[in-house]
Short mmCIF file of C-alpha atoms in Angstrom, two decimals:
data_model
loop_
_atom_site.label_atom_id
_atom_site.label_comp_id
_atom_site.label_asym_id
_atom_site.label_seq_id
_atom_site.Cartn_x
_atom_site.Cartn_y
_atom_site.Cartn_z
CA UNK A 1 -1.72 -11.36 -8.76
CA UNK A 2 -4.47 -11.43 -6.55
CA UNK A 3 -7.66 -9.11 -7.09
CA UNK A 4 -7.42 -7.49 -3.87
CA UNK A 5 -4.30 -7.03 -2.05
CA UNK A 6 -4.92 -4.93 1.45
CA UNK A 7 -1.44 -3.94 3.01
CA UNK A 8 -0.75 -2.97 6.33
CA UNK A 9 1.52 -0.64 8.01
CA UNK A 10 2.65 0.45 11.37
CA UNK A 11 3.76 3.66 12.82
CA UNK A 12 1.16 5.46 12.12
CA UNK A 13 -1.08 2.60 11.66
CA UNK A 14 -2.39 2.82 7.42
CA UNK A 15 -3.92 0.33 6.05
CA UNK A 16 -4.64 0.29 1.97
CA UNK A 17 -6.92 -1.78 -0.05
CA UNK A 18 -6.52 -2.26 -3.52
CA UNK A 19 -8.69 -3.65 -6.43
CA UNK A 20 -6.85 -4.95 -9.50
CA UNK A 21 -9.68 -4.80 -11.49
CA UNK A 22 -9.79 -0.65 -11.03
CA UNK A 23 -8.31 1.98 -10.56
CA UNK A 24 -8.78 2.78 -7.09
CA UNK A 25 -6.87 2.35 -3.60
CA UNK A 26 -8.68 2.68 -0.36
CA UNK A 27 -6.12 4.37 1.96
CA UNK A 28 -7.49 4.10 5.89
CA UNK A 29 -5.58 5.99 8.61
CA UNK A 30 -6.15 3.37 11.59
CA UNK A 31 -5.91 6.43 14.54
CA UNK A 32 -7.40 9.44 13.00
CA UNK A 33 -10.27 6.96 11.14
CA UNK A 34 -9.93 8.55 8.44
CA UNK A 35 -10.28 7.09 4.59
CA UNK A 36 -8.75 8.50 1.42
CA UNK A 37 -9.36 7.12 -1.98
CA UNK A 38 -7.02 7.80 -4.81
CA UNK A 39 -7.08 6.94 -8.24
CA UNK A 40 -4.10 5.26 -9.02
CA UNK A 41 -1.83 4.21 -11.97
CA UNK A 42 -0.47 0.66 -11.76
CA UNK A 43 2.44 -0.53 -13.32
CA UNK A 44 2.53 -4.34 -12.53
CA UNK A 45 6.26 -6.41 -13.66
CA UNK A 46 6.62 -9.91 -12.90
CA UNK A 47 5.85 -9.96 -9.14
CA UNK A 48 6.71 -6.14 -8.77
CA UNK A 49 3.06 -3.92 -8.92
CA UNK A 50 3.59 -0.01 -8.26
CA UNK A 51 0.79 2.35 -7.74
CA UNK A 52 1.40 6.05 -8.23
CA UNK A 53 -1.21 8.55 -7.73
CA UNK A 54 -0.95 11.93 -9.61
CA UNK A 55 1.12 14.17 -8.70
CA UNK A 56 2.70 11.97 -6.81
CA UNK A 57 0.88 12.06 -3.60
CA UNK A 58 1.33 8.67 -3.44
CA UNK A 59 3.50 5.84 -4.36
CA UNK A 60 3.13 2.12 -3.31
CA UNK A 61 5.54 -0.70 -4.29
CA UNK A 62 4.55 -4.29 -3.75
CA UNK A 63 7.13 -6.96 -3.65
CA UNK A 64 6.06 -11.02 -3.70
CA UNK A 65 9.14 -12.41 -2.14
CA UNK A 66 7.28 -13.70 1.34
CA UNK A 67 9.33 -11.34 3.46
CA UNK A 68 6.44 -8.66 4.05
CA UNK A 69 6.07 -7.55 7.44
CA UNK A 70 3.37 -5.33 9.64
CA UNK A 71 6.43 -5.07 12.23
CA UNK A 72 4.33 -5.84 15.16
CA UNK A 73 3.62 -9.26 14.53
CA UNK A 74 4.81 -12.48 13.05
CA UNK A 75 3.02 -12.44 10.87
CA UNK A 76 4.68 -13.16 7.22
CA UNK A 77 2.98 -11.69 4.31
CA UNK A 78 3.12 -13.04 0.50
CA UNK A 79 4.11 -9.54 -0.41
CA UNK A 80 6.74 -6.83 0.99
CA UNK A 81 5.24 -3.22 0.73
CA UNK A 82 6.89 0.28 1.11
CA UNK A 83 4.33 3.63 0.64
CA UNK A 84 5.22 7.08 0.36
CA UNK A 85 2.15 9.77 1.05
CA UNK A 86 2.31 13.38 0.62
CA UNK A 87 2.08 14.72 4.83
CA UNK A 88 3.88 11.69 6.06
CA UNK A 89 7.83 12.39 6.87
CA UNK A 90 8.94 8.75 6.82
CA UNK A 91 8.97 6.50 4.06
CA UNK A 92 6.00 3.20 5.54
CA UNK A 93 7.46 -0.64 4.99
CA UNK A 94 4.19 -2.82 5.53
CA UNK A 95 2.98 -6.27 4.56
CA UNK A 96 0.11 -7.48 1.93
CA UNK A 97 -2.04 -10.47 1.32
#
């Protein structure tokens, strides 16, 4: 696993940073400029991490299977991402490096 892994997402545009070494994930909302930082729990599994804030404003899986996508480029991504956030309606699918 890498010891940061930033993950990008479209519609809206989020982007999240992420420090393996801590506890924390840097959450930036692209349009609105905004930045939210939320302790997280990680559970990492083979090539499978999930973050989970408490209570459950926020949940981030991160796949390594090279299929991760920012959906407006072609760009291909080591890692496939899908986040849920408390105020969004849609489940985000993303990419990370």
């Amino acid at each position: 696993v890498a010891e940061t892994l930033t993950c990008t997402y479209t519609e809206p545009f989020v982007n999240t940073v992420y420090q393996t070494g801590g506890r924390r994930l840097t959450l930036t909302r692209a349009v609105e400029k905004e930045v939210h930082r939320f302790f997280v729990s990680a559970r990492v599994r083979d090539d499978h991490i999930e973050l989970v804030n408490r209570p459950q404003a926020l949940r981030q899986t991160m796949v390594r299977d090279g299929k991760g996508s920012d959906g407006m480029s072609d760009t291909v991504f080591p890692y496939s991402a899908t986040m849920t956030l408390a105020g969004l309606r849609a489940r985000l699918h993303g990419g990370c490096r």
